[in-house]
């Protein structure tokens, strides 16, 4: 099969690149093997914990950071473009890279965020809230949502918090197994009459609070689930993040995949790229586990296989390596230096990833692979946890590479 571009990996990075390329009329395929980090997304994207103004000086201190390879003016444009991409995919996001807002973690901490799905509760700054009082609704037997912690966080914002609990007959089947009582399964149950019954029960709990806060368990059984609850309850209803797999993240993955396919992109899920043929310094074709006899051929290839979580890079007790092409992984250091003893310190392994040139071409033994680009969390140099730049790096590099591929095509 022949394409203009083949993308390996269908998480956030692969899908954002794929959408931009397909939107410009390119023939694009994404081959993706498994769950992406989006399945555990908090509902918020981070860009840089200190805000956009600090991004321009990253190159001075950290020339190996992926942002250092992107013109700061382009970074600003990509942050604007991101909202459009998600809005077109039916997932409106609120926020701006200029000034971070605050999101609520499942443990009730307030953390800076760039963009957040609009159903989540967010705040402009500490102490700035449009709400006066909130009823936090817990669900009987659901252990991935911590109302007491959430209340502690909201009290810091000056909100008066009340915690109340509901049960629903339809959830009882899930309660028979602790592993079934998860956000994704609750969300699939909440459709039709169970959804309406749920909303009626929530309505019965509300007194004079001006905000109703629910766990993020909507949108998979019924796309408009939360809006329907809000209509029935008759108050402002928002959600807060849960731990474990994220119903919103699964929805986001589906929405982005649908958007890619509706633009003519080919999404080959459940298959793994296992190897490739390289001629000199160019990839000629790819092979996958499910299509052993078939060769996937393209002008350009994008590697978006993620970090350790996606298995874009793999660690053994001896080494960290990139499993498809054996690309150069940096930094190389002795195993005892991979991590810091204090878990709260910056962990060196967070910055492990493939080495690239300034256009994000990866290398094998120091030699650039000319028609291959790496995007997303497989790139070396960023510490998503300490720098608060997870999705920002992923999206900015995905958009830069899509733009460069299109620019070369039209030369
Ligand atoms: C659990 C988790 C939660 C996170 N939550 C947030 C958050 O809430 N906000 C935030 O800003 N950042 C978050 N991050 C940071 C995160 O890295 C990015 O937000 C982003 O989603 C990563 O996208 P990616 O496409 O680079 O990688 P992944 O999401 O890991 O996607 C890589 C994909 O490639 C596939 N793949 C791997 N190897 C192959 C192969 N050989 N053939 C075919 N397919 C392959 C994988 O199965 C996977 O689907 C989180 C990271 C993790 C690990």
Coordinates of C-alpha atoms and ligand atoms in Angstrom, one line a residue:
X1 CA 0.0 0.0 0.0
X2 CA 1.4 3.4 -1.0
X3 CA 0.8 6.7 0.8
X4 CA 2.2 10.2 1.0
X5 CA 2.9 9.8 4.7
X6 CA 2.7 6.8 7.0
X7 CA 2.5 7.6 10.7
X8 CA 3.6 4.9 13.3
X9 CA 1.5 5.4 16.4
X10 CA -2.0 6.8 16.8
X11 CA -1.9 8.6 20.1
X12 CA -2.1 12.4 20.4
X13 CA 1.1 13.1 18.4
X14 CA 0.2 10.7 15.5
X15 CA -3.4 11.9 15.3
X16 CA -2.6 15.6 15.4
X17 CA 0.0 15.2 12.6
X18 CA -2.4 13.0 10.7
X19 CA -5.3 15.4 10.9
X20 CA -3.2 18.3 9.6
X21 CA -1.7 16.3 6.7
X22 CA -5.1 14.8 5.7
X23 CA -6.8 18.2 5.9
X24 CA -4.4 19.4 3.2
X25 CA -5.3 16.5 0.9
X26 CA -2.3 14.2 1.6
X27 CA -2.9 10.4 1.5
X28 CA -2.0 9.4 5.1
X29 CA -2.2 6.2 7.1
X30 CA -1.7 5.7 10.8
X31 CA -0.7 2.3 12.0
X32 CA -1.2 1.9 15.8
X33 CA -0.8 -1.0 18.0
X34 CA -2.4 -0.3 21.4
X35 CA -3.8 2.1 24.0
X36 CA -2.3 5.6 24.0
X37 CA -1.6 8.0 26.9
X38 CA -4.8 9.8 26.0
X39 CA -6.7 6.9 27.7
X40 CA -5.3 8.2 31.0
X41 CA -5.6 12.0 30.1
X42 CA -6.5 14.3 33.0
X43 CA -8.8 16.3 30.8
X44 CA -6.2 19.1 30.6
X45 CA -3.2 19.7 28.4
X46 CA 0.0 21.3 29.8
X47 CA 2.2 23.5 27.8
X48 CA 4.8 25.0 30.1
X49 CA 4.3 25.4 33.9
X50 CA 5.6 28.9 33.9
X51 CA 3.5 30.0 30.9
X52 CA 4.2 31.0 27.3
X53 CA 6.4 34.1 28.2
X54 CA 9.1 31.7 29.6
X55 CA 9.2 29.5 26.5
X56 CA 11.3 31.9 24.4
X57 CA 14.2 31.5 26.8
X58 CA 14.2 27.7 27.0
X59 CA 16.8 27.4 24.2
X60 CA 19.3 29.4 26.3
X61 CA 19.2 26.9 29.2
X62 CA 18.2 23.7 27.4
X63 CA 19.2 23.6 23.8
X64 CA 18.2 19.9 23.6
X65 CA 14.6 20.6 24.6
X66 CA 12.1 20.0 21.7
X67 CA 10.8 23.6 22.0
X68 CA 14.4 24.8 21.3
X69 CA 14.0 23.3 17.8
X70 CA 10.9 25.3 17.0
X71 CA 10.8 29.0 16.1
X72 CA 9.0 30.7 19.1
X73 CA 6.6 32.5 16.7
X74 CA 5.6 29.2 15.3
X75 CA 5.0 27.8 18.8
X76 CA 2.6 30.7 19.5
X77 CA 0.8 29.9 16.2
X78 CA 0.6 26.2 17.0
X79 CA -1.0 26.9 20.4
X80 CA -3.8 28.9 18.6
X81 CA -4.2 26.2 15.9
X82 CA -4.7 23.5 18.6
X83 CA -8.0 24.9 19.8
X84 CA -9.3 24.9 16.2
X85 CA -8.2 21.3 15.6
X86 CA -10.0 20.1 18.8
X87 CA -13.1 22.3 18.1
X88 CA -13.4 20.8 14.6
X89 CA -13.2 17.3 16.1
X90 CA -16.1 18.2 18.5
X91 CA -14.0 18.6 21.6
X92 CA -13.9 22.3 22.6
X93 CA -11.1 23.3 24.9
X94 CA -10.9 26.3 27.2
X95 CA -7.7 28.2 28.1
X96 CA -4.7 29.8 26.5
X97 CA -0.9 29.4 26.5
X98 CA -0.5 33.1 27.3
X99 CA -1.7 32.6 30.9
X100 CA -2.1 29.2 32.5
X101 CA -5.4 28.5 34.3
X102 CA -5.8 26.1 37.3
X103 CA -7.2 22.6 37.0
X104 CA -8.1 20.3 39.8
X105 CA -6.3 17.0 40.1
X106 CA -8.1 13.9 41.4
X107 CA -6.4 14.5 44.7
X108 CA -7.7 18.1 45.0
X109 CA -4.4 19.9 44.1
X110 CA -4.7 23.0 41.9
X111 CA -2.2 22.7 39.0
X112 CA -1.4 25.0 36.1
X113 CA -2.9 24.0 32.7
X114 CA -2.8 25.3 29.2
X115 CA -6.1 23.9 27.8
X116 CA -8.9 21.9 29.5
X117 CA -11.9 20.2 28.1
X118 CA -14.8 22.6 28.7
X119 CA -16.8 20.2 30.9
X120 CA -14.1 20.3 33.6
X121 CA -14.1 22.7 36.5
X122 CA -11.3 25.2 36.1
X123 CA -10.2 28.5 37.8
X124 CA -8.5 31.6 36.4
X125 CA -6.2 32.0 39.5
X126 CA -6.0 31.1 43.2
X127 CA -9.0 32.7 45.0
X128 CA -10.8 33.7 41.8
X129 CA -14.0 31.7 41.4
X130 CA -17.3 32.4 39.7
X131 CA -18.9 29.9 42.1
X132 CA -19.9 30.4 45.7
X133 CA -20.9 26.9 46.8
X134 CA -20.7 23.4 45.4
X135 CA -22.3 20.0 45.9
X136 CA -19.8 17.3 45.1
X137 CA -21.6 14.1 44.1
X138 CA -20.0 10.8 45.0
X139 CA -21.2 7.5 43.6
X140 CA -21.8 4.6 45.9
X141 CA -19.0 1.9 45.4
X142 CA -17.0 4.0 43.0
X143 CA -13.5 4.3 44.4
X144 CA -11.7 6.3 41.7
X145 CA -13.1 9.6 42.8
X146 CA -12.1 11.3 46.1
X147 CA -14.7 13.9 47.1
X148 CA -13.0 14.8 50.4
X149 CA -9.7 15.7 48.7
X150 CA -11.6 17.6 46.0
X151 CA -13.4 19.5 48.7
X152 CA -10.1 20.5 50.3
X153 CA -8.9 21.9 47.0
X154 CA -12.1 23.8 46.4
X155 CA -12.2 25.2 49.9
X156 CA -8.8 26.8 49.1
X157 CA -10.7 28.6 46.4
X158 CA -13.1 29.9 48.9
X159 CA -16.0 27.6 47.9
X160 CA -18.4 26.2 50.5
X161 CA -18.4 22.4 49.8
X162 CA -21.1 19.8 50.5
X163 CA -20.5 16.1 49.7
X164 CA -23.5 13.9 48.9
X165 CA -23.8 10.4 47.5
X166 CA -26.1 8.7 45.1
X167 CA -26.5 5.1 43.9
X168 CA -28.0 3.8 40.7
X169 CA -29.4 0.3 40.1
X170 CA -27.6 0.1 36.7
X171 CA -24.2 0.5 38.4
X172 CA -24.8 -2.5 40.7
X173 CA -23.9 -5.0 38.0
X174 CA -20.5 -3.3 37.7
X175 CA -20.0 -3.3 41.5
X176 CA -19.9 -7.1 41.5
X177 CA -16.3 -6.8 40.3
X178 CA -14.0 -4.0 41.6
X179 CA -12.2 -3.9 38.2
X180 CA -15.5 -3.1 36.4
X181 CA -16.5 -0.1 38.5
X182 CA -14.3 2.2 36.4
X183 CA -15.0 5.6 34.7
X184 CA -15.1 4.1 31.2
X185 CA -17.7 1.5 32.1
X186 CA -19.8 3.9 34.2
X187 CA -19.7 6.3 31.2
X188 CA -20.9 3.5 28.8
X189 CA -23.8 2.7 31.2
X190 CA -24.9 6.4 31.3
X191 CA -27.3 6.6 28.3
X192 CA -31.0 6.5 27.7
X193 CA -33.2 6.0 30.8
X194 CA -30.3 5.2 33.3
X195 CA -28.7 8.6 32.3
X196 CA -32.0 10.4 32.9
X197 CA -32.6 8.5 36.2
X198 CA -29.0 9.5 37.3
X199 CA -29.8 13.1 36.5
X200 CA -33.0 13.0 38.5
X201 CA -31.2 11.6 41.5
X202 CA -28.5 14.3 41.3
X203 CA -31.3 17.0 41.0
X204 CA -32.8 15.7 44.2
X205 CA -29.5 16.2 46.1
X206 CA -29.0 19.9 45.1
X207 CA -30.0 22.6 47.6
X208 CA -28.9 26.2 47.1
X209 CA -25.5 25.4 45.7
X210 CA -24.6 27.1 42.5
X211 CA -22.3 24.4 41.2
X212 CA -22.8 20.6 40.9
X213 CA -19.5 18.7 40.6
X214 CA -19.6 15.1 39.3
X215 CA -16.8 12.6 38.5
X216 CA -15.7 12.7 34.9
X217 CA -17.8 9.7 33.7
X218 CA -19.7 11.1 30.8
X219 CA -19.7 11.0 27.0
X220 CA -19.2 7.3 26.0
X221 CA -22.7 5.9 26.3
X222 CA -24.3 9.2 25.3
X223 CA -22.2 11.9 23.6
X224 CA -24.3 14.7 25.2
X225 CA -24.4 12.9 28.6
X226 CA -23.3 15.8 30.7
X227 CA -25.4 18.4 28.9
X228 CA -28.5 16.2 29.4
X229 CA -27.7 16.0 33.1
X230 CA -27.2 19.8 33.3
X231 CA -30.6 20.4 31.5
X232 CA -32.4 18.1 33.9
X233 CA -30.6 19.3 37.1
X234 CA -31.1 23.0 36.1
X235 CA -27.8 24.2 37.6
X236 CA -24.3 24.6 36.4
X237 CA -22.8 21.1 36.2
X238 CA -19.0 20.4 35.8
X239 CA -16.8 17.4 36.2
X240 CA -13.6 16.7 38.1
X241 CA -10.9 14.2 37.1
X242 CA -10.9 10.6 38.3
X243 CA -7.9 8.3 38.8
X244 CA -7.4 5.3 36.5
X245 CA -8.5 5.2 32.9
X246 CA -10.2 8.4 31.8
X247 CA -13.6 8.4 30.1
X248 CA -12.9 11.9 28.7
X249 CA -9.5 10.7 27.3
X250 CA -11.1 7.7 25.6
X251 CA -13.7 10.0 24.1
X252 CA -10.9 12.3 22.9
X253 CA -9.0 9.5 21.3
X254 CA -12.2 8.4 19.5
X255 CA -13.1 11.9 18.4
X256 CA -9.6 12.6 17.0
X257 CA -9.6 9.3 15.2
X258 CA -13.0 10.0 13.7
X259 CA -11.8 13.5 12.6
X260 CA -8.8 11.9 10.9
X261 CA -10.9 9.3 9.1
X262 CA -13.5 11.8 8.0
X263 CA -10.7 13.7 6.3
X264 CA -9.8 10.6 4.3
X265 CA -7.1 9.3 6.6
X266 CA -6.7 5.5 6.9
X267 CA -6.4 4.3 10.5
X268 CA -5.0 0.8 10.9
X269 CA -5.6 -0.1 14.6
X270 CA -4.5 -3.2 16.4
X271 CA -1.4 -3.7 14.3
X272 CA 2.3 -3.2 15.2
X273 CA 5.1 -2.0 12.9
X274 CA 7.8 -4.5 13.5
X275 CA 10.5 -3.5 11.0
X276 CA 11.4 -1.6 7.9
X277 CA 13.7 -1.6 4.9
X278 CA 16.2 1.2 4.7
X279 CA 18.1 2.1 1.6
X280 CA 21.1 4.3 2.3
X281 CA 19.5 6.9 4.5
X282 CA 15.8 6.6 3.5
X283 CA 13.1 4.2 4.6
X284 CA 11.7 2.3 1.7
X285 CA 8.9 0.4 3.4
X286 CA 7.5 -0.8 6.7
X287 CA 6.3 -4.3 7.8
X288 CA 3.7 -4.9 10.4
X289 CA 2.9 -7.9 12.6
X290 CA -0.6 -8.5 11.0
X291 CA 0.4 -7.9 7.3
X292 CA 3.6 -9.9 7.0
X293 CA 3.4 -10.3 3.2
X294 CA 2.4 -6.7 2.6
X295 CA 4.7 -3.7 2.5
X296 CA 3.6 -0.2 3.6
X297 CA 5.3 2.4 1.4
X298 CA 5.3 6.2 1.6
X299 CA 7.3 9.3 0.7
X300 CA 7.6 10.3 4.4
X301 CA 7.3 8.5 7.7
X302 CA 6.5 9.9 11.1
X303 CA 7.4 8.0 14.2
X304 CA 4.9 8.8 17.0
X305 CA 5.2 5.7 19.1
X306 CA 5.4 7.5 22.5
X307 CA 7.8 7.2 25.4
X308 CA 8.1 4.3 27.8
X309 CA 4.3 4.1 28.2
X310 CA 3.6 3.7 24.5
X311 CA 6.7 1.5 24.1
X312 CA 8.2 4.0 21.6
X313 CA 11.4 3.5 23.7
X314 CA 12.0 0.4 25.9
X315 CA 14.2 0.0 29.0
X316 CA 15.9 -3.2 30.0
X317 CA 18.2 -3.4 33.1
X318 CA 21.1 -2.6 30.8
X319 CA 19.9 -0.2 28.2
X320 CA 17.2 2.0 26.8
X321 CA 16.5 1.5 23.1
X322 CA 14.1 2.3 20.2
X323 CA 12.7 -1.0 19.1
X324 CA 11.6 -0.5 15.5
X325 CA 14.6 1.0 13.7
X326 CA 17.3 1.0 16.5
X327 CA 17.4 4.8 16.4
X328 CA 19.9 6.7 18.6
X329 CA 18.5 7.2 22.1
X330 CA 19.9 9.9 24.3
X331 CA 21.2 10.7 26.8
X332 CA 23.3 7.6 27.3
X333 CA 24.3 7.2 31.0
X334 CA 25.0 4.5 33.5
X335 CA 21.9 2.9 34.9
X336 CA 22.4 4.2 38.5
X337 CA 22.1 7.8 37.0
X338 CA 18.8 7.1 35.3
X339 CA 16.8 8.2 38.4
X340 CA 17.2 10.4 41.4
X341 CA 16.8 8.8 44.8
X342 CA 14.2 11.4 46.0
X343 CA 11.0 10.6 44.1
X344 CA 10.1 14.3 44.1
X345 CA 13.3 15.4 42.3
X346 CA 13.5 15.7 38.5
X347 CA 14.1 12.1 37.2
X348 CA 16.7 11.9 34.4
X349 CA 14.9 9.1 32.7
X350 CA 12.0 11.4 31.9
X351 CA 14.2 13.1 29.3
X352 CA 15.2 9.9 27.5
X353 CA 14.1 9.7 23.9
X354 CA 15.4 9.7 20.3
X355 CA 18.0 12.2 19.2
X356 CA 17.0 14.4 16.2
X357 CA 18.4 17.2 14.1
X358 CA 16.7 20.6 14.0
X359 CA 14.0 19.3 11.7
X360 CA 13.2 16.4 14.0
X361 CA 14.8 13.8 11.7
X362 CA 16.0 10.9 14.0
X363 CA 19.4 9.2 13.5
X364 CA 21.0 5.8 13.4
X365 CA 24.6 5.9 14.6
X366 CA 24.7 9.6 14.1
X367 CA 23.4 9.5 10.6
X368 CA 20.0 11.2 9.8
X369 CA 17.2 9.2 8.3
X370 CA 16.0 11.7 5.7
X371 CA 12.4 10.8 5.2
X372 CA 11.6 10.0 8.8
X373 CA 10.5 12.4 11.5
X374 CA 9.9 11.9 15.2
X375 CA 7.1 13.7 17.0
X376 CA 5.6 13.6 20.5
X377 CA 6.8 12.0 23.7
X378 CA 9.4 9.8 22.0
X379 CA 11.6 12.9 21.6
X380 CA 14.4 13.4 24.0
X381 CA 15.1 16.5 26.1
X382 CA 11.7 17.2 27.8
X383 CA 10.6 16.4 31.3
X384 CA 6.9 16.4 31.0
X385 CA 6.4 16.0 34.8
X386 CA 8.8 18.6 36.1
X387 CA 8.4 21.1 33.3
X388 CA 4.6 20.7 32.9
X389 CA 5.0 20.4 29.1
X390 CA 3.5 17.0 28.2
X391 CA 0.9 17.7 25.6
X392 CA 2.5 21.0 24.6
X393 CA 5.6 19.3 23.3
X394 CA 3.6 16.6 21.6
X395 CA 1.2 18.9 19.8
X396 CA 3.8 21.5 18.8
X397 CA 6.2 18.9 17.3
X398 CA 3.4 17.1 15.5
X399 CA 2.2 20.4 13.9
X400 CA 5.8 21.5 13.0
X401 CA 6.5 18.2 11.2
X402 CA 3.1 18.2 9.4
X403 CA 3.8 21.8 8.3
X404 CA 7.4 21.0 7.1
X405 CA 6.2 17.9 5.1
X406 CA 3.5 20.0 3.4
X407 CA 6.0 22.8 2.7
X408 CA 8.4 20.4 1.0
X409 CA 5.6 18.8 -1.0
X410 CA 4.5 22.1 -2.4
X411 CA 8.1 23.3 -3.3
Ligands
LIG1 C1 -0.4 7.8 31.5 C2 -0.1 9.2 31.0 C3 -1.0 10.2 31.2 C4 -0.7 11.5 30.7 N1 -1.6 12.5 30.9 C5 -1.3 13.7 30.5 C6 -2.2 14.8 30.7 O1 -3.3 14.6 31.2 N2 -1.9 16.1 30.2 C7 -0.7 16.3 29.5 O2 -0.5 17.4 29.1 N3 0.1 15.3 29.3 C8 -0.1 14.0 29.8 N4 0.8 13.0 29.6 C9 2.0 13.3 28.8 C10 1.8 12.6 27.4 O3 3.1 12.1 27.0 C11 1.2 13.3 26.3 O4 0.1 14.1 26.7 C12 0.7 12.5 25.1 O5 -0.6 12.0 25.2 C13 1.6 11.4 24.6 O6 1.3 11.2 23.2 P1 2.2 10.4 22.2 O7 1.3 10.3 20.9 O8 3.5 11.0 22.1 O9 2.4 9.0 22.8 P2 1.3 7.8 23.2 O10 0.1 8.4 23.7 O11 2.1 6.9 24.1 O12 1.0 7.1 21.8 C14 1.9 6.2 21.2 C15 1.1 5.2 20.4 O13 2.0 4.5 19.5 C16 1.6 3.1 19.6 N5 2.8 2.3 19.2 C17 3.9 2.1 19.9 N6 4.7 1.3 19.2 C18 4.1 1.0 18.0 C19 4.5 0.2 16.9 N7 5.6 -0.5 16.8 N8 3.6 0.1 15.9 C20 2.4 0.7 15.9 N9 2.0 1.5 17.0 C21 2.9 1.6 18.0 C22 1.2 2.9 21.0 O14 0.4 1.7 21.2 C23 0.4 4.2 21.3 O15 -0.9 4.0 20.9 C24 0.5 11.7 30.0 C25 1.5 10.7 29.8 C26 1.2 9.4 30.3 C27 2.2 8.3 30.1

